[in-house]
């Protein structure tokens, strides 16, 4: 009779299974394999949080904890002490389109979802957090953010999208994160220009690569603080209606490292800004100008001498690009792979000839 | 005892060791191949003896491991060739043979081969019935029917998800 495989060997085999069903079969073999499977589970998606006390102790080595449903705040102390190795906490709320909460106090069905105490418990217990995604968890306020930053100095990625309790004080804490590369503040309407000033003063300035400021109540004055962000690769300013050409030209167009820029539905962005971007953002690959009312073909054509743009989205009703302009753009900018235009644009007959002559994929978005 | 021949100092590099399996057969292996096994390397560092007795590895398995070590110690082979050798090495082998191999590579600490064999075993085990796995590993089902049902129930609440990379 052969020797039994050690836990480590069983774990080695188990780690090669990609399909959850295979892991399930594995744990059904015998009690010992069941135990080993639990020890070797690194990712857990929680669907029924109320049962966490029952099943979580089996998975002490979880690195990646995710759940998109409300989790009782009082459970986080238990989660942190049971799974201290968690590196990725993904609590992004499921995107249903509707506001997930019944009231403004972060309660769902009368139950308290994660709040500042919960996130603080996680930060104190799990000391190697790399990613914390809290999209739409509106129980998170500045104190929670401060506590997270205090204990999770290694954070690389922080998503506070639509955490509407977070304000300028929260950003002052975040500014202290030395290694943060990705920050999402979409829809945090309490944050003002002052907050961006705090952020820009912090040590994350030289590390941050991806910044999402969409749907925020910020103005040119706030954006100007960001001038110090020397390695920004992606910036999303969608629907920041108070940001105008001024700061786009003065700040964004100076980001030579920028690869992706989303300016959709910014009503005060015009050809001036777009021309400045074409001159300044030498490495830009994706530019989204959907719904930018005052951008015309003149602005777009500034990119005809650009050396790296791959994708351009420009969907708008009231301006049109002629076939001639389009040809000028795609022949000039040889890196272009994809252009998305609106169906209503004039001169669509001449798109045909442009389409034949270019390698780029031309998408005419249906009205 | 080191003998000198026309190659002079080079012979030091060409030293051999004898490895004996649990059924008593002996294999002559170059030291450069033997030290690819972390366990053998440690033994050789600790004692002068050029004969190593492995009490828990049988002839057939040991021969396979040694073929692997010798190929990987061959400086004349490119990494690409070694990789394709590895794939060839595990393909077509019976599950039973792989099981002994994985145990042997674990004992001898030949990490690369251990991973390759474990991967191959996992590939075979995928989509197999629980009963098949129990039979192959000679494992008794120690669950009560109730306990087995409970596991299925638990797994419905929390499951492993590998789609994270896409986020």
Coordinates of C-alpha atoms in Angstrom, one line a residue:
Chain A
X1 CA 0.0 0.0 0.0
X2 CA 1.3 3.4 -0.9
X3 CA 2.3 6.1 1.4
X4 CA -0.3 8.9 1.9
X5 CA 0.3 12.2 0.1
X6 CA 1.3 14.9 2.5
X7 CA -0.9 18.0 3.0
X8 CA 1.6 20.0 1.0
X9 CA 1.5 17.6 -1.9
X10 CA -2.3 17.5 -1.9
X11 CA -2.3 21.2 -1.8
X12 CA 0.1 21.3 -4.8
X13 CA -2.3 19.2 -6.9
X14 CA -5.3 21.2 -5.6
X15 CA -3.8 24.5 -6.6
X16 CA -3.8 23.3 -10.2
X17 CA -7.6 23.1 -10.3
X18 CA -9.2 26.1 -11.9
X19 CA -12.7 25.0 -11.7
X20 CA -14.6 25.4 -8.4
X21 CA -16.4 22.1 -9.1
X22 CA -13.2 20.2 -9.2
X23 CA -12.3 21.7 -5.8
X24 CA -15.7 20.7 -4.6
X25 CA -15.2 17.1 -5.7
X26 CA -11.8 17.2 -4.0
X27 CA -13.3 18.1 -0.6
X28 CA -15.9 15.3 -0.9
X29 CA -13.2 12.6 -1.1
X30 CA -12.7 12.4 2.6
X31 CA -12.5 14.5 5.8
X32 CA -8.8 14.9 5.4
X33 CA -9.0 16.2 1.9
X34 CA -11.8 18.5 3.0
X35 CA -9.6 20.0 5.6
X36 CA -6.7 20.4 3.1
X37 CA -9.0 22.1 0.6
X38 CA -10.0 24.6 3.2
X39 CA -6.4 25.4 4.1
X40 CA -5.5 25.9 0.5
X41 CA -8.3 28.1 -0.5
X42 CA -7.0 31.6 -1.4
X43 CA -10.1 33.2 -2.8
X44 CA -13.5 33.3 -1.4
X45 CA -16.6 34.9 -2.7
X46 CA -19.2 35.2 0.1
X47 CA -22.8 35.0 -1.0
X48 CA -24.5 34.4 2.4
X49 CA -22.7 36.6 4.9
X50 CA -24.8 35.5 7.8
X51 CA -23.2 32.1 7.6
X52 CA -19.7 33.5 7.8
X53 CA -19.2 32.3 11.4
X54 CA -20.0 28.8 10.3
X55 CA -17.8 28.4 7.2
X56 CA -15.1 31.0 7.5
X57 CA -12.9 29.1 10.1
X58 CA -12.2 26.5 7.5
X59 CA -10.4 29.0 5.3
X60 CA -7.7 30.6 7.5
X61 CA -5.4 31.3 4.5
X62 CA -7.7 33.4 2.4
X63 CA -5.9 36.1 0.5
X64 CA -8.7 37.4 -1.5
X65 CA -12.1 38.0 0.1
X66 CA -15.0 39.3 -2.0
X67 CA -18.6 39.9 -1.5
X68 CA -21.0 42.2 -3.3
X69 CA -23.8 42.0 -0.8
X70 CA -24.3 43.8 2.6
X71 CA -22.3 42.3 5.4
X72 CA -23.2 43.0 9.0
X73 CA -20.6 45.4 10.4
X74 CA -20.2 43.3 13.6
X75 CA -18.8 40.4 11.5
X76 CA -15.7 42.2 10.4
X77 CA -13.9 41.7 13.7
X78 CA -14.4 38.0 13.2
X79 CA -13.3 38.1 9.6
X80 CA -10.1 39.9 10.4
X81 CA -9.2 37.5 13.2
X82 CA -10.1 34.4 11.3
X83 CA -8.4 35.4 8.0
X84 CA -5.5 37.7 8.9
X85 CA -3.7 37.1 5.6
X86 CA -6.3 38.9 3.5
X87 CA -4.6 41.1 0.9
X88 CA -7.5 41.9 -1.4
X89 CA -10.8 43.0 0.2
X90 CA -13.3 43.4 -2.6
X91 CA -16.6 44.6 -1.2
X92 CA -17.7 46.5 -4.3
X93 CA -21.4 46.6 -4.1
X94 CA -23.2 44.9 -6.9
X95 CA -24.1 47.3 -9.6
X96 CA -27.8 47.1 -10.0
X97 CA -28.4 50.6 -11.2
X98 CA -30.7 51.3 -8.3
X99 CA -29.4 52.8 -5.2
X100 CA -28.7 49.8 -3.0
X101 CA -29.7 51.2 0.3
X102 CA -33.1 51.8 1.7
X103 CA -32.0 54.8 3.7
X104 CA -29.1 57.1 4.1
X105 CA -27.6 55.3 7.1
X106 CA -26.1 52.4 5.3
X107 CA -28.8 50.0 6.3
X108 CA -30.4 47.4 4.2
X109 CA -33.4 45.6 5.5
X110 CA -32.7 47.2 8.9
X111 CA -29.2 45.6 8.9
X112 CA -26.1 47.7 9.4
X113 CA -23.7 47.2 6.5
X114 CA -19.9 47.7 6.9
X115 CA -19.1 51.1 8.4
X116 CA -16.0 52.8 9.8
X117 CA -15.7 50.3 12.7
X118 CA -15.8 47.4 10.3
X119 CA -13.1 48.7 8.0
X120 CA -11.0 49.7 10.9
X121 CA -11.3 46.1 12.3
X122 CA -10.1 44.7 9.0
X123 CA -7.2 47.2 8.7
X124 CA -6.0 46.3 12.3
X125 CA -6.4 42.6 11.8
X126 CA -5.2 42.1 8.2
X127 CA -1.8 43.8 8.1
X128 CA -0.9 43.2 4.5
X129 CA -3.9 44.7 2.6
X130 CA -3.0 45.6 -1.0
X131 CA -6.4 46.2 -2.5
X132 CA -9.5 47.6 -0.7
X133 CA -12.5 48.0 -2.9
X134 CA -15.5 49.6 -1.2
X135 CA -17.5 50.9 -4.1
X136 CA -21.0 52.1 -2.9
X137 CA -20.5 51.1 0.7
X138 CA -21.9 54.3 2.0
X139 CA -21.3 53.4 5.7
X140 CA -17.6 54.3 5.1
X141 CA -16.8 57.9 6.2
X142 CA -13.5 59.8 6.8
X143 CA -12.8 58.0 10.1
X144 CA -12.9 54.7 8.4
X145 CA -10.6 55.9 5.7
X146 CA -8.2 57.4 8.3
X147 CA -8.1 54.1 10.2
X148 CA -7.5 52.1 7.0
X149 CA -4.6 54.3 5.9
X150 CA -3.1 54.2 9.3
X151 CA -2.8 50.4 9.4
X152 CA -2.7 49.5 5.7
X153 CA 0.4 51.3 4.5
X154 CA 1.0 48.9 1.7
X155 CA -2.3 49.7 -0.1
X156 CA -1.9 49.7 -3.9
X157 CA -5.5 50.0 -5.0
X158 CA -8.3 51.9 -3.2
X159 CA -11.8 52.1 -4.6
X160 CA -14.1 54.5 -2.7
X161 CA -16.4 55.1 -5.7
X162 CA -19.8 56.5 -4.5
X163 CA -18.7 56.2 -0.9
X164 CA -20.5 59.5 -0.4
X165 CA -19.5 59.9 3.2
X166 CA -15.9 60.5 2.3
X167 CA -14.8 64.1 2.3
X168 CA -11.7 66.3 2.1
X169 CA -10.4 64.9 5.5
X170 CA -10.5 61.4 4.0
X171 CA -8.3 62.6 1.2
X172 CA -5.9 64.1 3.6
X173 CA -5.4 60.7 5.1
X174 CA -5.1 59.0 1.6
X175 CA -2.4 61.4 0.6
X176 CA -0.1 59.7 3.1
X177 CA -0.2 56.3 1.3
X178 CA 3.3 55.8 -0.1
X179 CA 2.5 53.0 -2.6
X180 CA -1.0 53.8 -3.8
X181 CA -1.2 53.3 -7.6
X182 CA -4.9 53.2 -8.2
X183 CA -7.5 55.5 -6.6
X184 CA -11.2 55.7 -7.5
X185 CA -13.2 58.6 -6.0
X186 CA -16.0 58.6 -8.5
X187 CA -19.2 60.2 -7.3
X188 CA -17.7 61.3 -3.9
X189 CA -19.6 64.6 -4.0
X190 CA -18.5 65.7 -0.6
X191 CA -14.9 66.0 -1.8
X192 CA -14.0 69.6 -2.9
X193 CA -11.0 71.2 -4.5
X194 CA -9.4 71.5 -1.1
X195 CA -9.4 67.7 -0.9
X196 CA -7.5 67.4 -4.2
X197 CA -5.0 69.8 -2.7
X198 CA -4.4 67.5 0.3
X199 CA -4.1 64.6 -2.0
X200 CA -1.5 66.3 -4.2
X201 CA 0.6 67.3 -1.2
X202 CA 0.8 63.7 -0.1
X203 CA 3.5 61.0 -0.8
X204 CA 1.2 59.1 -3.2
X205 CA 1.8 61.9 -5.8
X206 CA 4.9 60.1 -7.3
X207 CA 3.2 56.7 -7.4
X208 CA -0.4 57.1 -8.5
X209 CA -1.0 55.7 -12.0
X210 CA -4.8 55.6 -12.2
X211 CA -7.1 58.2 -10.9
X212 CA -10.9 58.3 -11.3
X213 CA -12.5 61.6 -10.4
X214 CA -15.7 61.2 -12.5
X215 CA -18.9 62.7 -11.3
X216 CA -17.2 64.9 -8.7
X217 CA -18.0 68.4 -7.7
X218 CA -14.5 69.7 -8.5
X219 CA -13.4 72.7 -10.5
X220 CA -10.3 73.9 -12.3
X221 CA -8.9 75.2 -9.0
X222 CA -8.8 71.6 -7.7
X223 CA -7.5 70.0 -10.8
X224 CA -4.5 72.4 -10.9
X225 CA -3.2 70.8 -7.7
X226 CA -2.8 67.6 -9.6
X227 CA 0.1 69.1 -11.6
X228 CA 2.5 67.2 -9.3
X229 CA 1.2 63.8 -10.3
X230 CA 4.2 62.9 -12.4
X231 CA 3.3 59.3 -13.4
X232 CA -0.4 59.4 -14.0
X233 CA -1.4 57.0 -16.8
X234 CA -5.2 57.0 -16.6
X235 CA -7.4 59.9 -15.6
X236 CA -11.2 59.9 -15.7
X237 CA -12.9 63.3 -15.4
X238 CA -16.3 62.2 -16.9
X239 CA -19.2 64.5 -16.0
X240 CA -17.0 66.9 -13.9
X241 CA -19.1 69.7 -15.3
X242 CA -17.2 72.5 -13.5
X243 CA -13.8 71.5 -15.1
X244 CA -13.0 73.6 -18.2
X245 CA -10.4 74.1 -20.9
X246 CA -8.3 76.1 -18.4
X247 CA -7.2 73.2 -16.2
X248 CA -7.2 70.7 -19.0
X249 CA -4.7 72.9 -20.9
X250 CA -2.7 73.9 -17.8
X251 CA -2.5 70.5 -16.1
X252 CA -3.8 67.5 -18.0
X253 CA -2.0 68.4 -21.2
X254 CA 1.3 68.4 -19.3
X255 CA 1.0 64.7 -18.3
X256 CA 3.3 63.2 -20.8
X257 CA 2.8 59.7 -19.2
X258 CA -0.9 59.8 -19.7
X259 CA -2.3 56.8 -21.7
X260 CA -6.0 57.0 -21.2
X261 CA -8.1 60.0 -20.7
X262 CA -11.9 60.1 -20.3
X263 CA -13.5 63.5 -20.6
X264 CA -17.0 62.4 -21.6
X265 CA -19.9 64.7 -20.9
X266 CA -17.8 67.7 -19.9
X267 CA -19.7 70.5 -21.4
X268 CA -16.9 73.2 -21.1
X269 CA -14.2 71.3 -22.9
X270 CA -13.6 72.7 -26.3
X271 CA -11.1 72.5 -29.2
X272 CA -8.6 74.5 -27.3
X273 CA -8.2 71.8 -24.7
X274 CA -8.2 69.0 -27.2
X275 CA -5.5 70.6 -29.3
X276 CA -3.4 71.1 -26.2
X277 CA -3.9 67.5 -25.3
X278 CA -2.7 66.4 -28.8
X279 CA 0.4 68.5 -28.3
X280 CA 1.2 67.6 -24.7
X281 CA 0.1 64.1 -24.1
X282 CA 2.5 62.4 -26.4
X283 CA 1.8 58.9 -25.1
X284 CA -2.0 59.1 -25.0
X285 CA -3.6 55.9 -26.4
X286 CA -7.3 56.3 -25.6
X287 CA -9.3 59.5 -25.6
X288 CA -13.0 59.5 -24.8
X289 CA -14.8 62.7 -25.7
X290 CA -18.4 61.3 -25.9
X291 CA -20.9 64.1 -25.3
X292 CA -18.4 66.9 -25.2
X293 CA -20.6 69.4 -26.8
X294 CA -18.2 72.1 -27.8
X295 CA -15.5 69.9 -29.3
X296 CA -15.5 70.1 -33.1
X297 CA -13.7 68.4 -36.0
X298 CA -11.0 71.0 -35.7
X299 CA -10.1 69.8 -32.2
X300 CA -10.2 66.1 -33.3
X301 CA -8.0 66.8 -36.3
X302 CA -5.3 68.1 -34.0
X303 CA -4.6 64.4 -33.4
X304 CA -3.7 63.8 -37.0
X305 CA -0.1 64.3 -36.2
X306 CA -0.2 62.3 -32.9
X307 CA 2.1 59.4 -32.6
X308 CA 0.4 57.0 -30.2
X309 CA -3.4 57.5 -30.1
X310 CA -5.2 54.1 -30.7
X311 CA -8.7 54.7 -29.8
X312 CA -10.9 57.8 -30.1
X313 CA -14.5 58.1 -29.0
X314 CA -16.3 61.1 -30.1
X315 CA -20.1 60.8 -30.1
X316 CA -22.1 63.9 -30.2
X317 CA -25.2 65.2 -32.0
X318 CA -24.6 68.7 -33.0
X319 CA -21.1 68.6 -34.7
X320 CA -20.1 66.5 -37.6
X321 CA -16.9 65.3 -39.0
X322 CA -16.6 65.1 -42.8
X323 CA -15.2 62.2 -44.7
X324 CA -12.3 64.5 -45.6
X325 CA -11.5 65.4 -42.0
X326 CA -11.7 61.7 -41.1
X327 CA -9.3 60.7 -43.8
X328 CA -6.9 63.5 -42.7
X329 CA -7.1 62.1 -39.1
X330 CA -6.6 58.5 -39.9
X331 CA -3.9 58.9 -42.5
X332 CA -2.0 61.3 -40.3
X333 CA -2.3 59.3 -37.1
X334 CA -1.1 55.9 -38.1
X335 CA -1.5 54.3 -34.7
X336 CA -5.3 54.7 -34.7
X337 CA -7.0 51.3 -34.4
X338 CA -10.5 52.3 -33.5
X339 CA -12.7 55.4 -33.9
X340 CA -16.2 55.6 -32.4
X341 CA -18.5 58.2 -34.0
X342 CA -22.1 59.0 -33.8
X343 CA -24.4 57.9 -36.5
X344 CA -26.0 61.3 -36.9
X345 CA -22.7 62.9 -38.0
X346 CA -23.0 64.6 -41.3
X347 CA -21.2 63.4 -44.4
X348 CA -21.6 59.7 -43.5
X349 CA -21.5 58.7 -47.2
X350 CA -17.9 59.7 -47.3
X351 CA -17.1 57.5 -44.3
X352 CA -17.3 54.6 -46.8
X353 CA -14.2 55.8 -48.6
X354 CA -12.4 56.5 -45.4
X355 CA -13.3 53.1 -44.1
X356 CA -11.9 51.4 -47.2
X357 CA -8.7 53.3 -46.9
X358 CA -7.8 52.8 -43.3
X359 CA -6.8 49.9 -41.2
X360 CA -8.6 51.3 -38.2
X361 CA -11.9 49.9 -37.2
X362 CA -14.6 52.6 -37.6
X363 CA -17.6 52.2 -35.4
X364 CA -20.5 54.3 -36.1
X365 CA -22.6 54.2 -32.9
X366 CA -26.2 53.7 -33.6
X367 CA -28.5 56.5 -32.5
Chain B
X1 CA 39.4 8.1 -3.9
X2 CA 40.0 10.6 -6.8
X3 CA 41.9 9.1 -9.7
X4 CA 43.8 11.2 -12.1
X5 CA 43.7 10.8 -15.8
X6 CA 44.5 12.8 -18.8
X7 CA 41.7 15.2 -18.2
X8 CA 43.3 16.4 -15.0
X9 CA 41.3 18.7 -12.7
X10 CA 38.2 18.2 -14.8
X11 CA 37.5 14.8 -13.2
X12 CA 36.5 16.6 -10.0
X13 CA 33.4 17.9 -11.9
X14 CA 32.7 14.5 -13.3
X15 CA 32.4 12.7 -10.0
X16 CA 29.6 10.2 -9.7
X17 CA 27.5 8.9 -6.9
X18 CA 25.7 5.6 -6.5
X19 CA 22.0 5.7 -5.5
X20 CA 20.3 2.5 -4.3
X21 CA 16.6 2.0 -4.5
X22 CA 14.5 0.3 -1.8
X23 CA 14.5 -2.9 -3.9
X24 CA 18.3 -2.9 -3.9
X25 CA 19.2 -1.8 -7.4
X26 CA 22.0 0.7 -7.8
X27 CA 22.2 3.6 -10.2
X28 CA 25.4 5.4 -11.1
X29 CA 24.6 9.1 -11.4
X30 CA 26.9 12.1 -12.1
X31 CA 27.1 14.4 -9.1
X32 CA 26.0 17.3 -11.2
X33 CA 22.7 15.5 -11.8
X34 CA 22.3 14.3 -8.2
X35 CA 22.7 17.8 -6.8
X36 CA 19.6 19.0 -8.7
X37 CA 17.8 17.2 -6.0
X38 CA 17.9 19.4 -2.9
X39 CA 17.8 16.4 -0.6
X40 CA 20.7 14.5 -2.3
X41 CA 22.7 17.7 -2.4
X42 CA 22.4 18.0 1.4
X43 CA 23.4 14.4 1.9
X44 CA 26.4 14.8 -0.3
X45 CA 27.5 17.9 1.5
X46 CA 27.2 16.2 4.8
X47 CA 29.0 12.9 4.2
X48 CA 31.9 11.6 2.1
X49 CA 30.0 8.4 1.3
X50 CA 29.3 8.1 -2.4
X51 CA 26.5 5.5 -1.9
X52 CA 23.1 6.8 -1.0
X53 CA 20.4 4.4 0.0
X54 CA 16.8 5.6 -0.5
X55 CA 14.6 3.3 1.5
X56 CA 11.2 4.6 0.2
X57 CA 11.8 4.9 -3.6
X58 CA 11.4 1.8 -5.8
X59 CA 13.5 0.9 -8.8
X60 CA 11.0 2.0 -11.5
X61 CA 10.4 5.4 -10.0
X62 CA 14.0 6.1 -9.2
X63 CA 15.0 5.3 -12.7
X64 CA 12.5 7.8 -14.0
X65 CA 13.7 10.5 -11.6
X66 CA 17.3 9.9 -12.5
X67 CA 16.5 10.1 -16.2
X68 CA 15.0 13.5 -15.5
X69 CA 17.9 14.7 -13.4
X70 CA 20.5 13.6 -16.0
X71 CA 18.6 15.4 -18.7
X72 CA 18.4 18.6 -16.7
X73 CA 22.1 18.4 -15.8
X74 CA 23.1 18.2 -19.4
X75 CA 24.5 21.6 -20.3
X76 CA 24.4 20.8 -24.0
X77 CA 20.5 20.9 -24.0
X78 CA 18.7 24.2 -24.4
X79 CA 16.0 25.3 -22.0
X80 CA 13.4 24.7 -24.7
X81 CA 14.5 21.2 -25.2
X82 CA 14.4 20.6 -21.5
X83 CA 10.8 22.0 -21.3
X84 CA 9.6 19.7 -24.1
X85 CA 11.4 16.8 -22.4
X86 CA 9.4 17.6 -19.2
X87 CA 6.1 17.6 -21.1
X88 CA 7.0 14.3 -22.8
X89 CA 8.1 12.9 -19.5
X90 CA 4.7 13.1 -17.8
X91 CA 2.5 12.5 -20.9
X92 CA 1.0 9.0 -21.3
X93 CA 2.1 7.9 -17.8
X94 CA -0.4 5.9 -15.7
X95 CA -2.0 7.8 -12.8
X96 CA -0.4 5.2 -10.4
X97 CA 3.0 5.9 -11.8
X98 CA 2.5 9.7 -11.4
X99 CA 1.5 9.1 -7.8
X100 CA 4.8 7.4 -7.0
X101 CA 6.7 10.0 -8.9
X102 CA 5.1 12.9 -7.0
X103 CA 6.0 11.2 -3.7
X104 CA 9.6 10.5 -4.8
X105 CA 10.1 14.1 -6.1
X106 CA 8.7 15.4 -2.9
X107 CA 11.1 13.2 -0.8
X108 CA 14.1 14.1 -3.1
X109 CA 13.0 17.8 -3.3
X110 CA 13.1 18.1 -7.0
X111 CA 10.7 21.0 -7.1
X112 CA 10.3 21.5 -10.8
X113 CA 9.4 17.9 -11.5
X114 CA 7.2 17.8 -8.5
X115 CA 5.2 20.7 -9.9
X116 CA 5.0 19.2 -13.4
X117 CA 3.8 15.9 -12.1
X118 CA 1.3 17.5 -9.7
X119 CA -0.1 19.5 -12.7
X120 CA -0.4 16.4 -14.7
X121 CA -2.2 14.6 -11.9
X122 CA -4.6 17.6 -11.5
X123 CA -5.3 17.5 -15.2
X124 CA -6.3 13.8 -15.0
X125 CA -8.4 14.3 -11.8
X126 CA -10.4 17.1 -13.3
X127 CA -14.0 16.0 -14.0
X128 CA -13.4 12.6 -12.5
X129 CA -16.0 11.3 -10.0
X130 CA -15.2 11.4 -6.3
X131 CA -15.4 7.6 -6.3
X132 CA -12.7 7.4 -9.0
X133 CA -10.4 9.6 -6.9
X134 CA -11.0 7.5 -3.8
X135 CA -10.2 4.3 -5.6
X136 CA -7.0 5.7 -7.2
X137 CA -5.7 7.0 -3.9
X138 CA -7.0 4.0 -1.9
X139 CA -9.0 6.3 0.4
X140 CA -12.0 5.2 2.5
X141 CA -15.0 7.4 2.5
X142 CA -15.1 8.5 6.1
X143 CA -18.1 10.8 5.7
X144 CA -21.5 9.9 7.0
X145 CA -24.2 10.5 4.4
X146 CA -25.4 13.5 6.5
X147 CA -21.9 15.0 6.6
X148 CA -21.5 14.6 2.8
X149 CA -24.8 16.4 2.3
X150 CA -23.6 19.2 4.7
X151 CA -20.5 19.8 2.6
X152 CA -22.5 20.2 -0.6
X153 CA -24.7 22.6 1.3
X154 CA -21.8 24.7 2.6
X155 CA -20.2 24.9 -0.8
X156 CA -23.3 26.5 -2.1
X157 CA -22.7 29.5 0.1
X158 CA -19.1 30.1 -0.5
X159 CA -17.3 29.1 -3.5
X160 CA -14.0 29.7 -5.2
X161 CA -13.9 32.2 -8.0
X162 CA -11.1 32.7 -10.4
X163 CA -12.5 35.5 -12.4
X164 CA -10.8 38.1 -10.3
X165 CA -7.9 38.6 -12.7
X166 CA -10.3 40.2 -15.2
X167 CA -11.3 43.0 -12.9

